[in-house]
Amino acid sequence: MSETNLQLFPGIFRSTVGGENPGFFLHSDGRVGIGNKAPTARPTWDTDPNSTEKNKLNVSGHTHIEGNLDVTGSVYGDGSNMTGVTLPWTQSTPNLATDIKYEGGNVGIGGEAGTEALTVYGDLNLKSGGQLKLNGQTSVFSNWSVDGSDIYRSAGNVGIGGAASGTNKLKVHGTVEATSFSGIQASDVSGLGSFATLSSYPTVTQTDFRWTMGGTGTTSHANYGGHGDWYIRSNHGSGKVILQDTGGNVGVGTSNPLAKLHINGSAGFTINTGWLTYFGPYSGSFSHNSNSSWGGGGSIYATSHICTQGYHVSGSGSITASDSRIKKEIVDVEDGAALETLRLLKPKQYKYKDEFRRGSEPVWGFIAQEVRDTLPYASQLRTECVPNIYELANVSASNVITFSNFYTSNLESNAMVLKVFDVDDAEHLVNITEVVDDHSVRVEEDLSEWTGSVDESGNVAAGNQLFVYGQRVDDFVFLKKDAIWTVATSALQEVDRQLQAEREKVASLEERLAALEANQ
């Protein structure tokens, strides 16, 4: 050994190779330096300022250990040059003998660490009755049980977005959004059915729904009838209302409606003589008068007009509110004037253009416009449709109507609404936007779904035809025929007076003639 390569000082044995950073440095107190001086710094884990403890080994360069490294203390460092070690593990202070902790970053088991403190690639198995806790609470997970591939809560209620309900199994605080919904399972619930689905259309496997008001025992229900009809009843048996699918009829108090609306039975009500106070489009101020009344049973009660395009049929006649206490400025009709008015009226015999609804038989009556000229108060102007076109027309381009016989030059002025009927005889109102030519108009609405045709047998088939009834006008004249009856009654009284006077004259003349004959 060359003396130039080794130096021996009191308590120190070192190599001269490397100068200030010798290849080997051995201090008498047990500190060793390899490729550098022996360490003099205090360990990083030693936070005692009065401690004289120093690191024992200082290695500059790579270190290879053939075998195991047994460390009874701790290994410190950033781990950048330590194969297999990334960050420091230390024992936790409460249980130094058994517990360890990770000092920095996140941990990945079976793969890379994620943004969470622990990411496990694979299964997590809790052995020997271990529990998974949330904030130290075991009950969060202890009530959940597994049945095959399903999981369910075996005790208590569930709250989402807030506290659980005290009585119901599930309470959601907020809105529930579902990308699809196949149904609601309701086992052994009376009236609801064993399974209700909500897919393209709601359906139920049972035929009855019931609603019970809590604490009252009052029950109402809806029942699916044998023909696809809906029965709505109160108290499960009475007060039935039926919505009939096999014909589109509605029955109130009957399960076999004979018309679009069939009402069976009556309810008591009182009709007051007087008038109501109206708000909105009506001008002026009206007060309510209730001086007398008529009580009775009725099936339909309306506070406004009841309109029909057909006959008003009554099995017992009709009554009209006519009490003197609802009238004012009462004067007698002058019978002579009434007779003069009656002479101006022109009774007519005629037929209706709308033979489909009105029939083809002759009718005796009046022309409303003529009566209006003589008795203005016996008529009323309203908005109604007139059958001035009344033909089966062709439809093209979904909204162009072409007539066969009607000329557009005969259209009523300022009447831009047409009444049409589709293949199901349903009425529609459409708006004219353009007169195309002598026989065609364009409308705003799409008519494609309303059109059809009639085959050689008279049956409705697919096609491009539509029945056009006519235009809607705002000067349609309605008659109040009770005024004509009044005039006729007054005129008849005048005729009767004149007749009685003539009879008296005739009787007087007959007496005089008899006297003359007796004196001859």
Coordinates of C-alpha atoms in Angstrom, one line a residue:
M1 CA 0.0 0.0 0.0
S2 CA 1.5 3.3 -1.0
E3 CA 1.6 6.0 1.6
T4 CA 0.6 8.4 -1.0
N5 CA -2.8 6.7 -1.2
L6 CA -3.6 6.4 2.5
Q7 CA -3.4 8.9 5.4
L8 CA -3.8 8.1 9.0
F9 CA -4.8 10.9 11.4
P10 CA -5.8 10.7 15.1
G11 CA -9.2 9.0 15.0
I12 CA -9.3 9.2 11.2
F13 CA -8.3 6.8 8.4
R14 CA -8.7 8.1 4.9
S15 CA -7.6 7.7 1.3
T16 CA -5.7 10.5 -0.3
V17 CA -7.4 9.9 -3.7
G18 CA -10.0 12.5 -4.4
G19 CA -8.6 15.3 -2.3
E20 CA -11.5 17.0 -0.4
N21 CA -13.8 14.2 -1.5
P22 CA -11.6 11.1 -0.7
G23 CA -12.5 7.7 -2.0
F24 CA -12.8 6.3 1.5
F25 CA -13.1 8.1 4.9
L26 CA -13.4 6.3 8.2
H27 CA -13.9 8.3 11.4
S28 CA -13.2 6.9 14.8
D29 CA -16.8 7.5 16.1
G30 CA -18.2 5.1 13.5
R31 CA -19.0 7.5 10.6
V32 CA -18.0 6.4 7.2
G33 CA -17.7 8.3 3.9
I34 CA -17.4 6.5 0.5
G35 CA -16.5 8.8 -2.3
N36 CA -16.9 11.7 0.1
K37 CA -16.2 12.8 3.6
A38 CA -17.9 11.1 6.6
P39 CA -21.3 12.7 7.2
T40 CA -21.5 15.4 9.8
A41 CA -25.2 16.4 9.4
R42 CA -27.9 15.5 11.8
P43 CA -30.6 13.0 10.4
T44 CA -33.6 14.8 8.9
W45 CA -36.0 12.9 11.1
D46 CA -34.1 14.2 14.3
T47 CA -35.9 17.4 15.2
D48 CA -34.2 17.8 18.7
P49 CA -32.0 21.0 18.5
N50 CA -29.8 19.7 21.3
S51 CA -29.2 16.3 19.7
T52 CA -25.5 15.3 18.9
E53 CA -26.7 12.5 16.7
K54 CA -25.1 12.4 13.2
N55 CA -25.6 10.3 10.1
K56 CA -23.3 7.2 10.0
L57 CA -22.8 6.7 6.2
N58 CA -22.3 9.2 3.4
V59 CA -22.1 7.6 -0.1
S60 CA -21.4 9.7 -3.3
G61 CA -22.2 7.6 -6.3
H62 CA -24.1 4.3 -7.1
T63 CA -24.5 1.6 -4.4
H64 CA -25.1 -2.0 -5.2
I65 CA -26.1 -4.5 -2.5
E66 CA -25.9 -8.2 -3.3
G67 CA -28.4 -9.6 -0.8
N68 CA -30.9 -8.0 1.6
L69 CA -30.7 -4.7 3.3
D70 CA -31.9 -4.9 6.8
V71 CA -32.8 -1.5 8.2
T72 CA -34.1 -1.2 11.8
G73 CA -34.6 2.5 11.5
S74 CA -35.8 4.5 8.5
V75 CA -34.7 5.2 5.0
Y76 CA -35.0 8.9 4.0
G77 CA -34.6 10.7 0.7
D78 CA -36.6 11.6 -2.4
G79 CA -36.1 8.2 -3.9
S80 CA -35.0 9.5 -7.2
N81 CA -31.9 7.2 -7.3
M82 CA -33.3 4.3 -5.3
T83 CA -34.6 1.5 -7.4
G84 CA -38.0 0.1 -6.2
V85 CA -38.6 3.0 -3.7
T86 CA -40.7 6.0 -4.8
L87 CA -41.6 7.9 -1.7
P88 CA -40.9 7.4 2.0
W89 CA -42.9 5.1 4.2
T90 CA -42.8 5.7 8.0
Q91 CA -44.2 4.3 11.1
S92 CA -47.1 6.2 12.6
T93 CA -46.6 7.8 15.9
P94 CA -49.6 6.1 17.8
N95 CA -48.5 2.5 17.0
L96 CA -44.8 2.5 16.1
A97 CA -44.7 -1.2 16.5
T98 CA -47.4 -2.2 14.0
D99 CA -48.6 0.8 11.9
I100 CA -47.0 2.4 8.9
K101 CA -48.0 5.5 6.9
Y102 CA -47.2 7.0 3.5
E103 CA -45.6 10.5 3.9
G104 CA -46.5 12.1 0.5
G105 CA -48.5 11.7 -2.7
N106 CA -51.2 9.2 -3.6
V107 CA -50.9 5.4 -3.7
G108 CA -51.7 3.0 -6.6
I109 CA -52.1 -0.7 -6.0
G110 CA -51.9 -2.8 -9.1
G111 CA -51.5 0.3 -11.3
E112 CA -50.8 4.0 -11.4
A113 CA -51.9 6.2 -8.6
G114 CA -54.9 8.4 -9.4
T115 CA -56.0 11.8 -8.1
E116 CA -57.5 10.1 -5.0
A117 CA -55.4 9.1 -2.0
L118 CA -55.8 5.4 -2.9
T119 CA -56.6 3.7 -6.2
V120 CA -57.0 -0.1 -6.3
Y121 CA -56.8 -2.0 -9.6
G122 CA -58.6 -5.2 -8.7
D123 CA -60.8 -6.5 -5.8
L124 CA -60.7 -5.3 -2.3
N125 CA -61.3 -8.1 0.2
L126 CA -62.1 -7.4 3.9
K127 CA -61.2 -10.5 6.0
S128 CA -62.2 -11.5 9.5
G129 CA -65.3 -9.4 9.8
G130 CA -63.7 -6.2 8.6
Q131 CA -65.9 -3.2 7.9
L132 CA -65.8 -0.4 5.4
K133 CA -66.4 2.9 7.2
L134 CA -67.2 6.4 6.1
N135 CA -66.0 9.2 8.4
G136 CA -65.7 6.5 11.1
Q137 CA -69.3 5.4 10.7
T138 CA -69.9 1.7 10.1
S139 CA -73.7 1.9 9.8
V140 CA -73.4 3.7 6.5
F141 CA -72.6 0.4 4.8
S142 CA -73.7 -2.2 7.4
N143 CA -77.4 -2.2 6.3
W144 CA -76.6 -2.9 2.7
S145 CA -76.8 -6.6 1.7
V146 CA -75.9 -8.6 -1.5
D147 CA -78.2 -11.1 -3.2
G148 CA -76.4 -12.5 -6.2
S149 CA -75.6 -9.6 -8.5
D150 CA -78.1 -7.3 -6.7
I151 CA -77.6 -5.0 -3.7
Y152 CA -80.3 -3.8 -1.4
R153 CA -80.7 -2.0 1.9
S154 CA -81.9 -4.3 4.6
A155 CA -83.0 -1.7 7.2
G156 CA -84.0 1.9 7.5
N157 CA -85.0 4.5 4.9
V158 CA -82.9 6.1 2.1
G159 CA -82.6 9.9 1.5
I160 CA -81.0 11.3 -1.7
G161 CA -79.9 14.9 -1.6
G162 CA -81.0 15.2 2.0
A163 CA -82.3 13.4 5.1
A164 CA -84.3 10.2 4.7
S165 CA -88.0 10.3 5.3
G166 CA -89.3 9.2 8.7
T167 CA -92.0 7.0 7.1
N168 CA -91.2 6.3 3.5
K169 CA -88.5 4.0 2.2
L170 CA -87.1 6.6 -0.3
K171 CA -87.1 10.4 -0.3
V172 CA -85.5 12.4 -3.1
H173 CA -84.7 16.0 -2.5
G174 CA -84.7 17.4 -6.0
T175 CA -85.6 16.3 -9.5
V176 CA -85.3 12.7 -10.7
E177 CA -84.0 12.3 -14.3
A178 CA -84.3 8.9 -16.1
T179 CA -83.0 8.2 -19.6
S180 CA -85.7 5.4 -19.8
F181 CA -88.5 4.1 -17.6
S182 CA -90.0 0.7 -17.9
G183 CA -92.4 0.7 -15.0
I184 CA -93.4 0.8 -11.4
Q185 CA -93.6 -2.4 -9.4
A186 CA -96.4 -2.3 -6.9
S187 CA -97.1 -5.6 -5.2
D188 CA -100.5 -6.3 -3.7
V189 CA -101.8 -2.8 -3.9
S190 CA -105.6 -2.7 -4.3
G191 CA -106.8 -1.0 -7.4
L192 CA -103.3 -0.2 -8.8
G193 CA -102.4 -3.4 -10.5
S194 CA -99.5 -5.7 -10.1
F195 CA -97.4 -3.8 -12.6
A196 CA -97.7 -0.4 -14.3
T197 CA -95.6 0.4 -17.2
L198 CA -94.8 3.8 -18.8
S199 CA -93.2 3.2 -22.2
S200 CA -94.9 4.5 -25.4
Y201 CA -98.3 4.5 -23.7
P202 CA -99.3 4.0 -20.0
T203 CA -100.8 0.6 -19.3
V204 CA -102.1 -1.3 -16.3
T205 CA -102.6 -5.0 -15.9
Q206 CA -105.7 -4.6 -13.7
T207 CA -108.8 -2.8 -14.7
D208 CA -109.4 -0.5 -11.7
F209 CA -107.8 2.6 -10.2
R210 CA -109.0 3.8 -6.8
W211 CA -108.4 7.0 -4.9
T212 CA -109.1 7.2 -1.2
M213 CA -109.1 10.4 0.8
G214 CA -107.0 9.9 3.8
G215 CA -108.9 9.5 7.1
T216 CA -112.3 9.8 5.5
G217 CA -112.9 6.4 3.9
T218 CA -114.3 8.1 0.8
T219 CA -113.2 6.3 -2.3
S220 CA -113.5 7.1 -6.0
H221 CA -112.3 5.0 -8.9
A222 CA -111.8 4.7 -12.6
N223 CA -112.7 1.4 -14.2
Y224 CA -111.6 0.0 -17.6
G225 CA -114.8 -1.3 -19.2
G226 CA -115.3 -4.4 -21.3
H227 CA -115.3 -2.4 -24.6
G228 CA -112.3 -0.2 -23.9
D229 CA -114.4 2.4 -22.2
W230 CA -113.5 4.3 -19.0
Y231 CA -115.9 4.5 -16.1
I232 CA -115.3 7.2 -13.5
R233 CA -117.3 6.7 -10.3
S234 CA -117.6 8.2 -6.9
N235 CA -117.9 5.9 -3.9
H236 CA -117.0 2.9 -6.1
G237 CA -120.6 2.4 -7.3
S238 CA -122.6 5.5 -8.0
G239 CA -122.3 8.8 -9.9
K240 CA -120.8 7.1 -12.9
V241 CA -119.3 9.0 -15.9
I242 CA -118.3 7.0 -18.9
L243 CA -115.9 7.9 -21.7
Q244 CA -116.9 5.6 -24.5
D245 CA -114.1 4.6 -26.8
T246 CA -116.4 2.6 -29.1
G247 CA -118.1 5.6 -30.7
G248 CA -116.7 8.5 -28.9
N249 CA -119.7 9.1 -26.6
V250 CA -119.8 10.5 -23.1
G251 CA -122.3 9.3 -20.6
V252 CA -123.1 10.9 -17.3
G253 CA -125.1 8.6 -15.0
T254 CA -125.4 6.0 -17.7
S255 CA -123.1 3.2 -18.9
N256 CA -124.7 3.1 -22.4
P257 CA -124.7 6.7 -23.9
L258 CA -126.9 7.0 -26.9
A259 CA -125.5 10.3 -28.2
K260 CA -122.2 12.2 -28.0
L261 CA -123.4 13.4 -24.6
H262 CA -126.0 11.4 -22.8
I263 CA -127.1 12.6 -19.3
N264 CA -129.2 10.4 -17.1
G265 CA -130.8 11.7 -13.9
S266 CA -131.1 15.2 -12.5
A267 CA -130.0 17.4 -9.7
G268 CA -131.9 20.1 -7.9
F269 CA -131.2 23.7 -8.7
T270 CA -133.0 27.1 -8.6
I271 CA -133.3 29.5 -11.5
N272 CA -133.4 33.1 -10.4
T273 CA -135.3 35.7 -12.4
G274 CA -132.9 38.5 -13.1
W275 CA -129.6 38.9 -14.8
L276 CA -125.9 38.5 -13.9
T277 CA -123.1 41.0 -13.8
Y278 CA -120.7 40.6 -16.7
F279 CA -117.1 41.6 -17.0
G280 CA -114.8 41.8 -20.0
P281 CA -116.2 42.4 -23.4
Y282 CA -119.6 43.6 -22.2
S283 CA -119.9 47.4 -21.8
G284 CA -122.0 49.1 -19.1
S285 CA -122.8 48.1 -15.6
F286 CA -125.4 45.5 -14.7
S287 CA -126.6 44.5 -11.3
H288 CA -127.9 41.2 -10.1
N289 CA -131.7 40.9 -9.4
S290 CA -133.1 37.8 -7.6
N291 CA -136.8 38.4 -6.9
S292 CA -138.4 35.1 -7.6
S293 CA -137.3 31.6 -8.5
W294 CA -138.3 28.3 -9.9
G295 CA -136.9 25.1 -8.4
G296 CA -136.7 21.8 -10.0
G297 CA -134.5 19.0 -11.2
G298 CA -132.3 19.3 -14.3
S299 CA -129.8 17.4 -16.2
I300 CA -127.9 20.3 -17.8
Y301 CA -127.4 23.8 -16.4
A302 CA -125.7 26.5 -18.3
T303 CA -125.0 30.1 -17.4
S304 CA -124.6 31.1 -21.1
H305 CA -126.0 30.1 -24.5
I306 CA -126.5 26.5 -25.6
C307 CA -126.0 26.2 -29.3
T308 CA -126.9 23.5 -31.7
Q309 CA -126.7 23.1 -35.5
G310 CA -129.5 20.5 -35.4
Y311 CA -133.0 20.5 -34.0
H312 CA -133.8 21.3 -30.4
V313 CA -136.0 18.4 -29.4
S314 CA -138.1 18.4 -26.2
G315 CA -140.4 15.8 -24.9
S316 CA -142.3 18.2 -22.7
G317 CA -142.1 21.6 -24.4
S318 CA -140.1 24.6 -23.3
I319 CA -140.4 27.4 -20.8
T320 CA -138.9 30.9 -20.9
A321 CA -138.2 33.4 -18.1
S322 CA -140.9 36.0 -18.5
D323 CA -141.7 37.3 -15.1
S324 CA -142.9 40.9 -15.0
R325 CA -140.3 41.7 -12.3
I326 CA -137.4 41.2 -14.8
K327 CA -138.9 43.7 -17.3
K328 CA -139.2 47.5 -17.5
E329 CA -140.8 50.1 -19.7
I330 CA -143.8 47.8 -20.3
V331 CA -146.4 49.2 -22.9
D332 CA -149.2 47.6 -24.8
V333 CA -148.7 46.8 -28.4
E334 CA -151.1 48.8 -30.5
D335 CA -153.2 46.1 -32.2
G336 CA -153.8 48.1 -35.3
A337 CA -150.1 48.7 -35.8
A338 CA -149.4 45.1 -35.2
L339 CA -151.9 44.2 -37.9
E340 CA -150.2 46.6 -40.3
T341 CA -146.8 44.9 -39.4
L342 CA -148.2 41.5 -39.9
R343 CA -149.4 42.4 -43.3
L344 CA -145.8 43.4 -44.2
L345 CA -144.4 40.0 -43.2
K346 CA -143.9 37.6 -46.1
P347 CA -144.2 33.9 -45.1
K348 CA -142.2 31.7 -47.5
Q349 CA -141.9 28.1 -48.5
Y350 CA -138.4 27.0 -49.2
K351 CA -135.7 24.2 -48.9
Y352 CA -132.4 24.3 -47.2
K353 CA -129.1 24.2 -49.2
D354 CA -127.6 21.9 -46.5
E355 CA -129.7 18.8 -47.3
F356 CA -127.3 16.6 -45.4
R357 CA -128.2 18.2 -42.0
R358 CA -131.5 19.9 -42.9
G359 CA -133.1 17.4 -45.2
S360 CA -134.8 18.0 -48.6
E361 CA -138.4 18.5 -47.5
P362 CA -140.1 21.9 -48.1
V363 CA -140.1 24.2 -45.0
W364 CA -142.6 27.0 -44.2
G365 CA -141.1 30.0 -42.5
F366 CA -139.6 33.4 -43.0
I367 CA -136.5 35.0 -44.6
A368 CA -134.6 36.6 -41.7
Q369 CA -133.4 39.6 -43.7
E370 CA -137.0 40.4 -44.7
V371 CA -138.3 40.1 -41.2
R372 CA -135.4 42.3 -40.0
D373 CA -136.6 45.1 -42.4
T374 CA -140.0 45.0 -40.8
L375 CA -139.2 44.0 -37.2
P376 CA -135.6 45.0 -36.5
Y377 CA -135.8 43.8 -32.8
A378 CA -136.9 40.4 -33.9
S379 CA -133.5 39.5 -35.4
Q380 CA -129.9 39.3 -34.2
L381 CA -126.6 39.3 -36.1
R382 CA -124.0 36.6 -35.2
T383 CA -121.0 35.0 -36.7
E384 CA -121.8 31.8 -38.4
C385 CA -120.9 29.7 -41.5
V386 CA -123.1 29.7 -44.7
P387 CA -123.2 26.8 -47.2
N388 CA -122.3 29.0 -50.2
I389 CA -119.7 26.6 -51.6
Y390 CA -121.0 23.1 -50.4
E391 CA -119.0 20.8 -52.6
L392 CA -116.4 18.1 -52.5
A393 CA -113.1 19.8 -53.6
N394 CA -109.6 18.6 -54.5
V395 CA -106.5 19.4 -52.4
S396 CA -103.1 19.8 -53.9
A397 CA -99.7 20.9 -52.5
S398 CA -101.2 20.2 -49.0
N399 CA -103.0 23.5 -48.8
V400 CA -104.5 24.5 -52.2
I401 CA -108.2 23.8 -52.5
T402 CA -109.7 23.5 -56.0
F403 CA -113.4 23.7 -56.6
S404 CA -115.3 22.0 -59.4
N405 CA -118.4 24.2 -59.7
F406 CA -117.8 27.2 -57.4
Y407 CA -116.2 30.4 -58.7
T408 CA -113.9 32.3 -56.4
S409 CA -115.4 35.5 -57.7
N410 CA -118.6 34.6 -55.7
L411 CA -116.7 34.5 -52.4
E412 CA -118.2 36.8 -49.7
S413 CA -116.0 39.8 -49.2
N414 CA -114.0 40.1 -46.0
A415 CA -114.8 36.5 -45.1
M416 CA -111.5 34.7 -45.1
V417 CA -112.5 31.6 -43.0
L418 CA -113.8 28.4 -44.5
K419 CA -115.6 25.6 -42.8
V420 CA -114.5 22.2 -44.1
F421 CA -115.2 18.6 -43.1
D422 CA -112.6 15.8 -43.2
V423 CA -113.0 12.1 -44.0
D424 CA -114.3 11.4 -40.5
D425 CA -117.0 14.1 -40.8
A426 CA -115.1 16.3 -38.3
E427 CA -115.5 20.0 -38.7
H428 CA -112.5 22.3 -39.1
L429 CA -112.0 26.0 -39.8
V430 CA -109.2 27.1 -42.1
N431 CA -108.0 30.5 -43.2
I432 CA -107.7 31.7 -46.8
T433 CA -104.4 33.3 -47.5
E434 CA -104.6 33.7 -51.3
V435 CA -107.1 33.4 -54.2
V436 CA -105.1 31.4 -56.7
D437 CA -107.5 31.5 -59.7
D438 CA -111.2 31.2 -60.6
H439 CA -111.6 27.9 -58.9
S440 CA -108.7 27.7 -56.4
V441 CA -107.7 29.2 -53.0
R442 CA -104.7 28.6 -50.8
V443 CA -105.2 28.2 -47.1
E444 CA -102.8 28.6 -44.1
E445 CA -103.3 25.1 -42.7
D446 CA -101.9 21.7 -43.9
L447 CA -104.9 19.7 -45.1
S448 CA -103.0 16.4 -45.8
E449 CA -104.3 14.5 -42.8
W450 CA -107.9 15.5 -43.5
T451 CA -108.3 14.4 -47.1
G452 CA -109.8 11.3 -48.6
S453 CA -112.2 10.2 -51.4
V454 CA -115.4 8.3 -52.0
D455 CA -115.3 5.1 -54.1
E456 CA -117.9 3.8 -56.5
S457 CA -119.8 2.2 -53.7
G458 CA -120.0 5.4 -51.7
N459 CA -117.4 4.3 -49.2
V460 CA -114.7 6.6 -47.9
A461 CA -111.2 5.7 -49.2
A462 CA -107.7 7.3 -49.4
G463 CA -107.6 10.3 -51.6
N464 CA -107.0 14.0 -51.9
Q465 CA -110.6 15.4 -51.5
L466 CA -112.1 17.5 -48.8
F467 CA -115.7 18.7 -48.3
V468 CA -115.9 22.5 -48.2
Y469 CA -119.1 23.8 -46.5
G470 CA -118.7 27.5 -47.0
Q471 CA -117.5 30.8 -45.6
R472 CA -117.8 32.2 -42.1
V473 CA -119.6 35.5 -42.1
D474 CA -120.2 38.0 -39.3
D475 CA -123.6 39.2 -40.4
F476 CA -125.5 35.9 -40.2
V477 CA -129.1 36.8 -39.3
F478 CA -130.9 34.9 -36.5
L479 CA -134.6 35.3 -35.8
K480 CA -136.3 35.7 -32.5
K481 CA -139.6 34.1 -33.6
D482 CA -141.3 35.0 -30.3
A483 CA -141.5 38.5 -31.6
I484 CA -143.4 37.3 -34.6
W485 CA -145.8 35.4 -32.4
T486 CA -146.4 38.5 -30.3
V487 CA -147.1 40.6 -33.4
A488 CA -149.4 37.9 -34.8
T489 CA -151.3 37.7 -31.5
S490 CA -151.8 41.4 -31.3
A491 CA -152.8 41.6 -35.0
L492 CA -155.3 38.7 -34.4
Q493 CA -156.8 40.7 -31.5
E494 CA -157.2 43.6 -33.9
V495 CA -158.8 41.4 -36.5
D496 CA -161.1 39.9 -33.7
R497 CA -162.2 43.4 -32.7
Q498 CA -162.9 44.4 -36.2
L499 CA -164.8 41.2 -36.7
Q500 CA -166.9 41.8 -33.6
A501 CA -167.6 45.3 -34.7
E502 CA -168.7 44.0 -38.1
R503 CA -170.9 41.4 -36.4
E504 CA -172.6 44.1 -34.4
K505 CA -173.2 46.1 -37.6
V506 CA -174.6 43.0 -39.4
A507 CA -176.8 42.2 -36.4
S508 CA -178.1 45.8 -36.3
L509 CA -178.8 45.8 -40.1
E510 CA -180.6 42.4 -39.8
E511 CA -182.8 43.8 -37.0
R512 CA -183.7 46.9 -39.1
L513 CA -184.4 44.7 -42.1
A514 CA -186.6 42.4 -40.1
A515 CA -188.6 45.4 -38.8
L516 CA -189.1 46.7 -42.3
E517 CA -190.3 43.4 -43.5
A518 CA -192.7 43.1 -40.6
N519 CA -194.3 46.5 -41.4
Q520 CA -195.0 45.7 -45.0

